[in-house]
Short mmCIF file of C-alpha atoms and ligand atoms in Angstrom, two decimals:
data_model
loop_
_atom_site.label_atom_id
_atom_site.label_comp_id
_atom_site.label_asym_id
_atom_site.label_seq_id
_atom_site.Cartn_x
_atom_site.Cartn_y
_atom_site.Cartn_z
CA UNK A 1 112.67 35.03 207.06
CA UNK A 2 113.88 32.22 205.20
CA UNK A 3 117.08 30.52 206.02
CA UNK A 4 119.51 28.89 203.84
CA UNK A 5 121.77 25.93 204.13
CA UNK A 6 125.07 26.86 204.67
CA UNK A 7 126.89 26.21 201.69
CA UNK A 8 128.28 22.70 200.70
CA UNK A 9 125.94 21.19 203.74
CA UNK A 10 122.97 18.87 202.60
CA UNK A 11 119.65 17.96 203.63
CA UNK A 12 118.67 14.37 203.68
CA UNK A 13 115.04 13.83 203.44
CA UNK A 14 113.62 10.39 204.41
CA UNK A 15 113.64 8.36 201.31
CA UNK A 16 117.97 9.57 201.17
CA UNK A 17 118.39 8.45 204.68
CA UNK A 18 116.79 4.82 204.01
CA UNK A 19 118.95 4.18 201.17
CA UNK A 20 121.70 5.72 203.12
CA UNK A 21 121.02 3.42 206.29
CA UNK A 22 121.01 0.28 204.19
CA UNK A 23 124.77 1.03 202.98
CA UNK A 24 126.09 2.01 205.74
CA UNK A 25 124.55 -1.32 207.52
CA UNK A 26 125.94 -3.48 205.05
CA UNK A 27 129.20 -1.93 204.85
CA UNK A 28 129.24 -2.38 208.85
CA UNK A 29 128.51 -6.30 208.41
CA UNK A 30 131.26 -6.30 206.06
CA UNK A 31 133.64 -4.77 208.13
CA UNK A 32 132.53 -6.53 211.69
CA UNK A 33 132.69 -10.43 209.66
CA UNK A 34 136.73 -9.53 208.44
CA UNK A 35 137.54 -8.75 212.21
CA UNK A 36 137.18 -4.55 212.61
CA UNK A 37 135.49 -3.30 215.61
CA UNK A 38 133.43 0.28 215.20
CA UNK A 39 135.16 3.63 217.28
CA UNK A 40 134.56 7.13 217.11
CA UNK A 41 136.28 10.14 217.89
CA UNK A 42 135.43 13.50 218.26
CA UNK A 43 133.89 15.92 215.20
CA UNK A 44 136.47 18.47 216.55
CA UNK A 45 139.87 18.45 217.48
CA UNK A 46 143.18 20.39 218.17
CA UNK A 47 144.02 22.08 214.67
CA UNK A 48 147.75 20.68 215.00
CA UNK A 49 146.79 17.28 214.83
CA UNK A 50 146.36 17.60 210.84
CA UNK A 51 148.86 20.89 211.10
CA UNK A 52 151.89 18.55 212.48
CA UNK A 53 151.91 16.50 209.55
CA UNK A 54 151.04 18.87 206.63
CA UNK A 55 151.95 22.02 207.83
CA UNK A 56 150.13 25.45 208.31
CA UNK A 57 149.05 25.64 204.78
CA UNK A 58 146.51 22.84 205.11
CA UNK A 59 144.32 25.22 207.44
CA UNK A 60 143.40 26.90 204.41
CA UNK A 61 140.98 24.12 203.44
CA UNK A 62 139.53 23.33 206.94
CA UNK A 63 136.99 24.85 208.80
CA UNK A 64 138.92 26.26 212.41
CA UNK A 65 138.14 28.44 214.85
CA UNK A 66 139.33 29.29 218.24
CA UNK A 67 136.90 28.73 220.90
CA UNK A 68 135.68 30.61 224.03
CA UNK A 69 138.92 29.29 225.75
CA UNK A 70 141.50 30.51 222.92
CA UNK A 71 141.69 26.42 222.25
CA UNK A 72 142.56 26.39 218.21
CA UNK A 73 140.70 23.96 217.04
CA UNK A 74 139.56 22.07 213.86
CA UNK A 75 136.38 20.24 212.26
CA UNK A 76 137.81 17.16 211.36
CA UNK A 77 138.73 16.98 207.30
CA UNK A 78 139.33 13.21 207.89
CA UNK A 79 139.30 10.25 209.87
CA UNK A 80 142.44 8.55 210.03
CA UNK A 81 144.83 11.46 212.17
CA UNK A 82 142.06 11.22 214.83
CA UNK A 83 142.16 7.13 214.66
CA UNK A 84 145.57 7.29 214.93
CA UNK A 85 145.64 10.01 218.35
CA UNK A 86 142.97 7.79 219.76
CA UNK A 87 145.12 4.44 219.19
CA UNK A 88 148.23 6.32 220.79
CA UNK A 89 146.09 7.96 224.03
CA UNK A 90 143.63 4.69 224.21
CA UNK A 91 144.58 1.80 222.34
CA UNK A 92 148.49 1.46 222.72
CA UNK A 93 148.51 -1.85 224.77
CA UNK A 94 145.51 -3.48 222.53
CA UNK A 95 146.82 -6.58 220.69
CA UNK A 96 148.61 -5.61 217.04
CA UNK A 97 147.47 -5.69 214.82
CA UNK A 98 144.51 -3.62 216.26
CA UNK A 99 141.88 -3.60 213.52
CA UNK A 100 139.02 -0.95 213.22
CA UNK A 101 136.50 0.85 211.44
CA UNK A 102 134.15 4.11 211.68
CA UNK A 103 131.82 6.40 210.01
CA UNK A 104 131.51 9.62 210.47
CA UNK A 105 131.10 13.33 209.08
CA UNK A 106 134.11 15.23 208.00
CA UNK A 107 135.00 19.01 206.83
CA UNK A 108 136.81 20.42 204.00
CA UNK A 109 136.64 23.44 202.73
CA UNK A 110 136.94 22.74 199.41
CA UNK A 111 135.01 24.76 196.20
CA UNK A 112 131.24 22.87 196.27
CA UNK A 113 130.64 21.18 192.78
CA UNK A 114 128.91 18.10 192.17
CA UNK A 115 130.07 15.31 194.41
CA UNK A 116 132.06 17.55 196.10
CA UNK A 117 130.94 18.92 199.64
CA UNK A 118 132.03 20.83 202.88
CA UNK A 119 130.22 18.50 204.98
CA UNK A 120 130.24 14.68 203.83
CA UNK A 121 130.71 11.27 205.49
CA UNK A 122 133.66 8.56 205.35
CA UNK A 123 133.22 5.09 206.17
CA UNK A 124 136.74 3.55 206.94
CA UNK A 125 138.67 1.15 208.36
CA UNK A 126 142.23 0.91 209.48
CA UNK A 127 144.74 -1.99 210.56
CA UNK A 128 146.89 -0.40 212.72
CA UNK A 129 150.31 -1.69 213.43
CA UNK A 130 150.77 -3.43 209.80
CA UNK A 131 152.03 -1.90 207.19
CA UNK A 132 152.82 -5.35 205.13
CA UNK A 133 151.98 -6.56 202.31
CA UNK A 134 149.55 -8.53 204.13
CA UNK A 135 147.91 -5.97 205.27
CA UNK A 136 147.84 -3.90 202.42
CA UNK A 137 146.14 -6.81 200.73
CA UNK A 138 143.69 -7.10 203.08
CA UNK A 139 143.02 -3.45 203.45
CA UNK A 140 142.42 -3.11 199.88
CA UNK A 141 140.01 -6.50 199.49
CA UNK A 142 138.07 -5.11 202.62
CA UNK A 143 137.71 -2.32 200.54
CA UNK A 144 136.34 -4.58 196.88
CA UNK A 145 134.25 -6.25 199.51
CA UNK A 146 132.27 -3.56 200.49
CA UNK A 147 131.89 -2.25 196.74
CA UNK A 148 130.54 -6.09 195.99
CA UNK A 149 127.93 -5.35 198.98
CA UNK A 150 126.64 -2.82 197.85
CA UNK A 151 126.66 -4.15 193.72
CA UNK A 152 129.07 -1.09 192.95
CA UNK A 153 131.09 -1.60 190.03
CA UNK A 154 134.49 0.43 190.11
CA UNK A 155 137.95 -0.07 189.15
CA UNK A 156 140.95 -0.16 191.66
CA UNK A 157 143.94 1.57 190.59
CA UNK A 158 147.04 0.39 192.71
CA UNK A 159 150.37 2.43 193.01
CA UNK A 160 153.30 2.73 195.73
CA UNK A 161 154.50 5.94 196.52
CA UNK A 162 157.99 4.66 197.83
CA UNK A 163 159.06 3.89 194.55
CA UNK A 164 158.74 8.05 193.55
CA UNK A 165 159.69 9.33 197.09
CA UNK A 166 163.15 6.66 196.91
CA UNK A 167 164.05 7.94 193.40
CA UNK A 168 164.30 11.52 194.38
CA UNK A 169 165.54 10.82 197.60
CA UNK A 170 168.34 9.17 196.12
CA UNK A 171 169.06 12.21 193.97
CA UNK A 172 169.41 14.15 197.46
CA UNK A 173 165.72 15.65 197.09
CA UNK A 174 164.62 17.02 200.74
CA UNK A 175 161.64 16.01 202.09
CA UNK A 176 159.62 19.23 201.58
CA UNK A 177 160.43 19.24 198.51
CA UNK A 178 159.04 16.09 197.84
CA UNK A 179 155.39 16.30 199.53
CA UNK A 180 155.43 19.06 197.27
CA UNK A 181 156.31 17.23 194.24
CA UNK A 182 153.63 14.40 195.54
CA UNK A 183 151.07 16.66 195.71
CA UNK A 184 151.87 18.28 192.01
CA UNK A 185 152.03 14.93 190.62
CA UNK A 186 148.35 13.86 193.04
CA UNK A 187 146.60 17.22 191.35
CA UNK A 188 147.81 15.80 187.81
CA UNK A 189 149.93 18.95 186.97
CA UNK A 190 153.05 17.17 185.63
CA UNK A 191 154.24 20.56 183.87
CA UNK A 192 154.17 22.10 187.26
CA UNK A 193 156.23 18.84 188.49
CA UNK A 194 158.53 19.74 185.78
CA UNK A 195 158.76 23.08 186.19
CA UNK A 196 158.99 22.96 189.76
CA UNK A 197 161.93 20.20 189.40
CA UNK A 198 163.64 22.31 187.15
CA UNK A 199 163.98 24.92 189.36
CA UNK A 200 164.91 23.17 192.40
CA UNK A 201 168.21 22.07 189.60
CA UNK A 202 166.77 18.48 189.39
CA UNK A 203 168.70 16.83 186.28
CA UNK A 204 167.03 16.22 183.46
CA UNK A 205 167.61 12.54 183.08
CA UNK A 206 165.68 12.41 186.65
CA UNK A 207 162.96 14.12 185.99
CA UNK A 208 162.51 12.22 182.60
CA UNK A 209 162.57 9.09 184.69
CA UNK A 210 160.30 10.52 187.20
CA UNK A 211 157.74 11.64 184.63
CA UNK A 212 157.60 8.11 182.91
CA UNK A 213 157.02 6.28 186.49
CA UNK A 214 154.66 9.10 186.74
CA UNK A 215 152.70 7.21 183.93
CA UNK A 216 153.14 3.96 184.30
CA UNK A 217 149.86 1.70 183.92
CA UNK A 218 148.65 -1.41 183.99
CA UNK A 219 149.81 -5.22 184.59
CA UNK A 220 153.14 -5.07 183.22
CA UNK A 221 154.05 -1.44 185.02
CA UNK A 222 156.71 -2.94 187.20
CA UNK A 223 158.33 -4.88 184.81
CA UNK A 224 158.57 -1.91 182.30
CA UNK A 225 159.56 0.08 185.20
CA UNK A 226 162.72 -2.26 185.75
CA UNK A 227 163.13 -3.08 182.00
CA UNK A 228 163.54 0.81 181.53
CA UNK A 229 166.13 0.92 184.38
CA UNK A 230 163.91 3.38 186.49
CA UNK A 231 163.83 1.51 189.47
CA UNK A 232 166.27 -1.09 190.76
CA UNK A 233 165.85 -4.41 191.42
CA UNK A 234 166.86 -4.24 194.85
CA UNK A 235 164.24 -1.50 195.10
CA UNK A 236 162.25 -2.41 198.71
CA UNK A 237 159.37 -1.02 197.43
CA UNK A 238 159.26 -2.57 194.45
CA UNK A 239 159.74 -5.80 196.05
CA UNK A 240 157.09 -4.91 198.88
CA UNK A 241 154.99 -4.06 195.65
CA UNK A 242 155.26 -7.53 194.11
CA UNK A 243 154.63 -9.16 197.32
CA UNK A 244 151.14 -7.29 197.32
CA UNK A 245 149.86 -7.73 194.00
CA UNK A 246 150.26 -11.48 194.40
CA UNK A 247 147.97 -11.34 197.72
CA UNK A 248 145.54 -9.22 195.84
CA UNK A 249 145.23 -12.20 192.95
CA UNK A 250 144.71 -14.91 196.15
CA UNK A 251 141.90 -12.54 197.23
CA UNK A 252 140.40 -12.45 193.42
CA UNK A 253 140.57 -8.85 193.64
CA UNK A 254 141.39 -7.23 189.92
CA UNK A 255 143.13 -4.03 189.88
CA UNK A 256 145.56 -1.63 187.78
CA UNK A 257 149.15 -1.02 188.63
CA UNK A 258 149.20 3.38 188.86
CA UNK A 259 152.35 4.51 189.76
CA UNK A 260 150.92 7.69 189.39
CA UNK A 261 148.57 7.46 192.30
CA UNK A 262 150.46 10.40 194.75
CA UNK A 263 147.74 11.16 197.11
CA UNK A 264 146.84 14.32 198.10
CA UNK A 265 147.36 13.54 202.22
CA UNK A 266 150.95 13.76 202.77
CA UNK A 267 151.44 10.88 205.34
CA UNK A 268 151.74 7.70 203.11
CA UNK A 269 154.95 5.74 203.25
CA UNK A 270 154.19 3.32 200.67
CA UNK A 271 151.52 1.30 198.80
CA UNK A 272 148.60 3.55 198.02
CA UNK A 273 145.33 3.08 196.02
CA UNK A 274 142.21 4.83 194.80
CA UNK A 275 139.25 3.42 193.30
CA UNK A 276 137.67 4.76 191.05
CA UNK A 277 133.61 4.51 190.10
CA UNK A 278 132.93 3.25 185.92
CA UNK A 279 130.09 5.03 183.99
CA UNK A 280 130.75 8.30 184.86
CA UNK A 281 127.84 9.08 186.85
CA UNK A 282 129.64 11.26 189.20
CA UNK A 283 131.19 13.88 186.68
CA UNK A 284 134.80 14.85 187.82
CA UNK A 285 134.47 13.85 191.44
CA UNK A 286 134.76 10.12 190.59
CA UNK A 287 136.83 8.82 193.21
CA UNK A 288 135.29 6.86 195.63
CA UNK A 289 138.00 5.56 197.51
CA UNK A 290 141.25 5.84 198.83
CA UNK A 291 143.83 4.60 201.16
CA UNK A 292 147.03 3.23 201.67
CA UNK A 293 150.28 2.65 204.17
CA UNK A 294 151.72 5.37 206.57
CA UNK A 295 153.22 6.12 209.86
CA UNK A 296 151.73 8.54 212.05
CA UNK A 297 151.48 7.33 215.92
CA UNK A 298 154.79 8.32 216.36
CA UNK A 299 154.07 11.80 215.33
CA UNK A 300 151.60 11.73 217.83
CA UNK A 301 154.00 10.76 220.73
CA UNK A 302 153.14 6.92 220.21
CA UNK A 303 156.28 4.26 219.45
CA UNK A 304 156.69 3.88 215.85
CA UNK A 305 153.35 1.93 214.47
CA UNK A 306 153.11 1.21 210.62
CA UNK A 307 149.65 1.09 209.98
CA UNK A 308 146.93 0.48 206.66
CA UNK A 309 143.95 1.75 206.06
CA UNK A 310 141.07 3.10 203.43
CA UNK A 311 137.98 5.63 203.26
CA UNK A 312 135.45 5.93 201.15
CA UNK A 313 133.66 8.95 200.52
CA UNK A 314 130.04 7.70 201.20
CA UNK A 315 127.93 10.56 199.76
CA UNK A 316 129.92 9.50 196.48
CA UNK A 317 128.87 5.94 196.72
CA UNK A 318 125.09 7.10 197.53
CA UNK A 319 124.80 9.06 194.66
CA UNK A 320 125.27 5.21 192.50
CA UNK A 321 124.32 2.86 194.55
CA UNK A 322 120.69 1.68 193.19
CA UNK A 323 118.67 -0.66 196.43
CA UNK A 324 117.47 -3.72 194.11
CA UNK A 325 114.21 -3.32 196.39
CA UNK A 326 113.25 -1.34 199.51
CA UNK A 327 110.21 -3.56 199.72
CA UNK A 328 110.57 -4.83 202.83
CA UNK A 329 112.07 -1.65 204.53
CA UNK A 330 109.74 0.73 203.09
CA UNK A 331 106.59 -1.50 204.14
CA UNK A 332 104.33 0.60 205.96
CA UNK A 333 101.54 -0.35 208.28
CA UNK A 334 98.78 2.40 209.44
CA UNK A 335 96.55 1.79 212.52
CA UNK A 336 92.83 3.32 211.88
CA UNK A 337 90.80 3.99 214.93
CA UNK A 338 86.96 4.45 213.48
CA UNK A 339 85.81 7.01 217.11
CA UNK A 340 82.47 7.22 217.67
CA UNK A 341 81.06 9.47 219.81
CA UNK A 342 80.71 7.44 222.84
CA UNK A 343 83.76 5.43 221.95
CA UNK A 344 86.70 7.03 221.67
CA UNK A 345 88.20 5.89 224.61
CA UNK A 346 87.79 1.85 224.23
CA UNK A 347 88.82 2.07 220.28
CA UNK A 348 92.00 4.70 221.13
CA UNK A 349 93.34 2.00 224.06
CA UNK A 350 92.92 -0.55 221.62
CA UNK A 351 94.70 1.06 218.60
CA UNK A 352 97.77 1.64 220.70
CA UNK A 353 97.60 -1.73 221.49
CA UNK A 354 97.39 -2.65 218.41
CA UNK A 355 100.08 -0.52 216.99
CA UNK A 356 102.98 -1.61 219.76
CA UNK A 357 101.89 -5.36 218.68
CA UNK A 358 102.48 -4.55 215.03
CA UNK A 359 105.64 -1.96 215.50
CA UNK A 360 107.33 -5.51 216.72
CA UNK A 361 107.27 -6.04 212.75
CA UNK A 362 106.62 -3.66 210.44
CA UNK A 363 106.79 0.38 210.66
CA UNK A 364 103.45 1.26 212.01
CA UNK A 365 101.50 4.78 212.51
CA UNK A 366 98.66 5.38 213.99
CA UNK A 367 96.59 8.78 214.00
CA UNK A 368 98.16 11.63 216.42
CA UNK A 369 95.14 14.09 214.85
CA UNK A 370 92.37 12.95 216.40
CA UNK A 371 90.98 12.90 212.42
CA UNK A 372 88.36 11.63 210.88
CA UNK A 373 88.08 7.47 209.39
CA UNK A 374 88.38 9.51 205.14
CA UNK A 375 90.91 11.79 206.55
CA UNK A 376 93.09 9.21 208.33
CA UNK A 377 92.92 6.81 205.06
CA UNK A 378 93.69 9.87 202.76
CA UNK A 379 96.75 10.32 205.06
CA UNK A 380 97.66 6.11 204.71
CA UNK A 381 97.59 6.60 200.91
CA UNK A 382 99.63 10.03 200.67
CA UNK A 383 102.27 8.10 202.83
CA UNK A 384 102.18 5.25 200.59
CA UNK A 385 100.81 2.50 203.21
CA UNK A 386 100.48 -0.92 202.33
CA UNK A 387 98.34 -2.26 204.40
CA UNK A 388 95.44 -0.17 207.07
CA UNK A 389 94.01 -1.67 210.47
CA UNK A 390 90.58 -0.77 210.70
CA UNK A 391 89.88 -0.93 214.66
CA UNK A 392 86.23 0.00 215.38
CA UNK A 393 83.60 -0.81 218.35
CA UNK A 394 82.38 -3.40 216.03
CA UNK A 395 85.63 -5.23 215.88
CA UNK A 396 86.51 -5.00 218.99
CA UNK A 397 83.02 -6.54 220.08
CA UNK A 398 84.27 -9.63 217.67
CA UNK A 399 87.82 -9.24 219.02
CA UNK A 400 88.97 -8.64 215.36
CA UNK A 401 90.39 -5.76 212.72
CA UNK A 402 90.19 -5.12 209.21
CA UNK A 403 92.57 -5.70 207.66
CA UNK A 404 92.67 -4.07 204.24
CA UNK A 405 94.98 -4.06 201.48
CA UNK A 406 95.69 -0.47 200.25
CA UNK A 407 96.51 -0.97 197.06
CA UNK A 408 94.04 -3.51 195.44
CA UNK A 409 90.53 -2.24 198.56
CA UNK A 410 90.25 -5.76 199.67
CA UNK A 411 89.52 -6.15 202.75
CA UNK A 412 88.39 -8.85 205.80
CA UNK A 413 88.21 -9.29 209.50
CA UNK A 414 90.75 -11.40 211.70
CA UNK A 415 92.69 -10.93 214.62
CA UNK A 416 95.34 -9.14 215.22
CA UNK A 417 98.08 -12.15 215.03
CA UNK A 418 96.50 -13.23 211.98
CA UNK A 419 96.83 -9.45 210.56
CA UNK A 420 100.41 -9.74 211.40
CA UNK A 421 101.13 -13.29 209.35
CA UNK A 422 99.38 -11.86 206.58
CA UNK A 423 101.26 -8.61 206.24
CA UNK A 424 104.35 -10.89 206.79
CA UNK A 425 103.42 -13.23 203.70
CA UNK A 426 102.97 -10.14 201.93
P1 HAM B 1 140.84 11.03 200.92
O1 HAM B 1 141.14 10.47 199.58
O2 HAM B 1 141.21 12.44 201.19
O3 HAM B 1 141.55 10.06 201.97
O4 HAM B 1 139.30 10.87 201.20
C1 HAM B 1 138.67 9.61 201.07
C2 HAM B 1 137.45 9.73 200.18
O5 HAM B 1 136.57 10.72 200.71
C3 HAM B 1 137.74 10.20 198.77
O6 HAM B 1 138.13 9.13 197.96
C4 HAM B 1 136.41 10.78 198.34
O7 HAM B 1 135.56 9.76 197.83
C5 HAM B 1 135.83 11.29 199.65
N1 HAM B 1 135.90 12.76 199.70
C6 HAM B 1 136.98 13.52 199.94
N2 HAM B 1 136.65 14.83 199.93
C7 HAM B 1 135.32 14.89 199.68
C8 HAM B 1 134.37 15.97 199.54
N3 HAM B 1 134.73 17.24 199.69
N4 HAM B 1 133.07 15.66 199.29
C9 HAM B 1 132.69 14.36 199.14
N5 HAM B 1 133.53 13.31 199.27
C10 HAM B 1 134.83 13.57 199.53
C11 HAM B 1 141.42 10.21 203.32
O8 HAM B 1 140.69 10.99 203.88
C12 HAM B 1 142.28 9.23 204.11
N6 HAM B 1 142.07 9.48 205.54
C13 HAM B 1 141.98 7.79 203.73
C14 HAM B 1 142.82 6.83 204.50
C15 HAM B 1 142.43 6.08 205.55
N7 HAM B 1 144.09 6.56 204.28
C16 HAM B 1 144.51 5.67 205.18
N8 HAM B 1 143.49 5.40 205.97
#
């Protein structure tokens, strides 16, 4: 009987996994040289630890289950509620601001389309116990840095959702009412943000203001913003706002103001972003970013902890990110023993000799079928070998192998060292 993925789950065959390794190793270097130290935390955890925050409805798109022990728990949709329990159980007394990063699978379950799975990966990073324009700088360059790593070219839209969240408050708005206005405007539905403010006997004037903050873009956002009256001038989040967009031009790092950027997570307190990938290569699903400020620790029984942070959906930045060369990586080495009848035993000790002194350098296989010398070089060039060790009683009698080059047939004796400086020179 044949068996089927589960849906929205992937496979990753070899080839997927080397590209995959190389991003996720640069990404690490990235993240270890600005100061962030790798954790993990559980795949599964207690379902109120996203329920708290958003409420019962956000079960809906996770995968939970109660287990043997009537525990309800939940596949993790996300990385940053866990980091945050963690920091309050674990991390409380660690110096602030306490700086980290992970990568890891999460759940959602969301329709599959292109782009757009139940199982997929974040790598992230968070500064915990910032929230200031500082931080949100350096959050968001962390962020450009790994893009530039990995030669991804994307654009970085940069909003604040204080300056949304203060405007209604001040028009005596509750707070339910606004995650759900947050997440209208985060889905793009601005005639349900209408409608929905209309019924809830939001003036008119408001939500005209609220609709035209809603599409505020680019460099001169703010000042339209204030020209227009929409925010004050005393507004702290348009002051907080200011304060980061100057850091982001220290750091080089070009972006577009979006105060329509909402968020679909409801526990940012103020600057968010998203970045977005250019050439459209991933259809609908093209964000491959996003992040911003919020306070959770103290939701979790922690002391009141503004904190930063980011996460970028990885399977979307593997499905565009082109290795300039996998030479080196991919090079592979293939260890022949020629048996004779009489032989087998000297030539096999040899060969595994032979093939623990090359695996300290290059990927190296040796024969596991006891086949024969066509066979095994058949095998080296359906694998896509570079380079075979031809280790036979003759050789070893010389204390040599051939060494032969897969791809152009030349080959010559030497010894094993010398093999190894010419595979290296390669
Ligand atoms: P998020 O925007 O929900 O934010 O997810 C981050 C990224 O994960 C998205 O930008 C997207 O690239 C990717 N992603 C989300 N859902 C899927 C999916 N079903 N399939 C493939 N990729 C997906 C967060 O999760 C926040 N925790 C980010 C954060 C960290 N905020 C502060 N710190």
């Amino acid at each position: 009987m044949r068996i089927e993925r589960a849906r929205g789950t992937r496979d990753f065959l070899p080839e997927e996994m080397k590209k995959r390794r190389i991003m996720e190793e640069r990404m690490r270097e990235i993240a270890e040289r600005w100061g962030y130290e790798e954790i993990r935390t559980p795949t599964f955890e207690l379902a109120e630890l996203f329920t708290l925050k958003s409420g019962e409805a956000i079960l809906e798109e996770m995968y939970e289950f109660k287990d043997k022990g009537g525990r309800h728990l939940a596949l993790r949709p996300e990385l940053t509620a866990p980091v945050i329990r963690m920091y309050v159980n674990e991390l409380k007394m660690a110096p602030k601001p306490t700086k980290v990063y992970y990568f890891g699978n999460c759940f959602r379950y969301e329709e599959p389309q292109r782009a757009r799975y139940r199982e997929f990966w974040q790598f992230g990073a968070e500064i915990i116990g910032s929230d200031r324009p500082e931080a949100q700088a350096e959050i968001i360059a962390l962020a450009f840095y790994c893009l530039k790593s990995l030669g991804i070219k994307a654009e970085l839209h940069v909003g604040h959702v204080g300056l949304i969240r203060e405007r209604l408050r001040a028009a005596n708005v509750g707070n339910d009412e606004i995650n759900r206005v947050m997440r209208l405007i985060d889905k793009g539905e601005r005639e349900a943000v209408i409608d929905f403010l209309n019924e809830i006997g939001t003036k008119n004037e408001l939500i005209d203001d609220l609709i035209c903050l809603v599409d505020l873009k680019g460099r001169d956002a703010l000042k339209e913003a204030r020209e227009r009256n929409i925010v004050g001038s005393d507004s702290d989040a348009l002051k907080e706002l200011e304060m980061l967009l100057e850091i982001l031009d220290y750091y080089d790092v070009l972006y577009t103001l979006n105060l329509g950027i909402a968020r679909g997570l409801d526990y940012y307190t103020g600057m968010v972003f998203e970045i977005y990938e250019v050439g459209g290569r991933l259809g609908a699903q093209n964000q491959i970013c996003g992040g911003g400020s919020y306070q959770l620790a103290a939701l979790f029984g922690g002391d009141d902890t503004p904190s930063t942070g980011f996460a970028f959906g990885f399977d979307r930045l593997a499905e565009i990110f082109l290795p300039e060369t996998m030479h080196l990586e991919s090079m592979k080495v293939v260890v022949i023993p020629i048996r004779t009848k009489n032989g087998d035993r000297d030539v096999m000790k040899e060969s595994v000799k032979i093939a623990s002194k090359l695996r300290e350098f290059f990927p190296t296989y040796i024969d596991v079928m006891s086949r024969s010398l066509s066979a095994q070089l058949s095998y080296a060039a359906a694998i896509h070998a570079s380079f075979a060790v031809l280790v036979g009683k003759n050789e070893l009698k010389e204390g040599k192998v051939t060494l032969r080059n897969l791809d152009t047939g030349e080959q010559e004796k030497m010894s094993v060292e010398e093999c190894v400086e010419r595979i290296k020179a390669f």
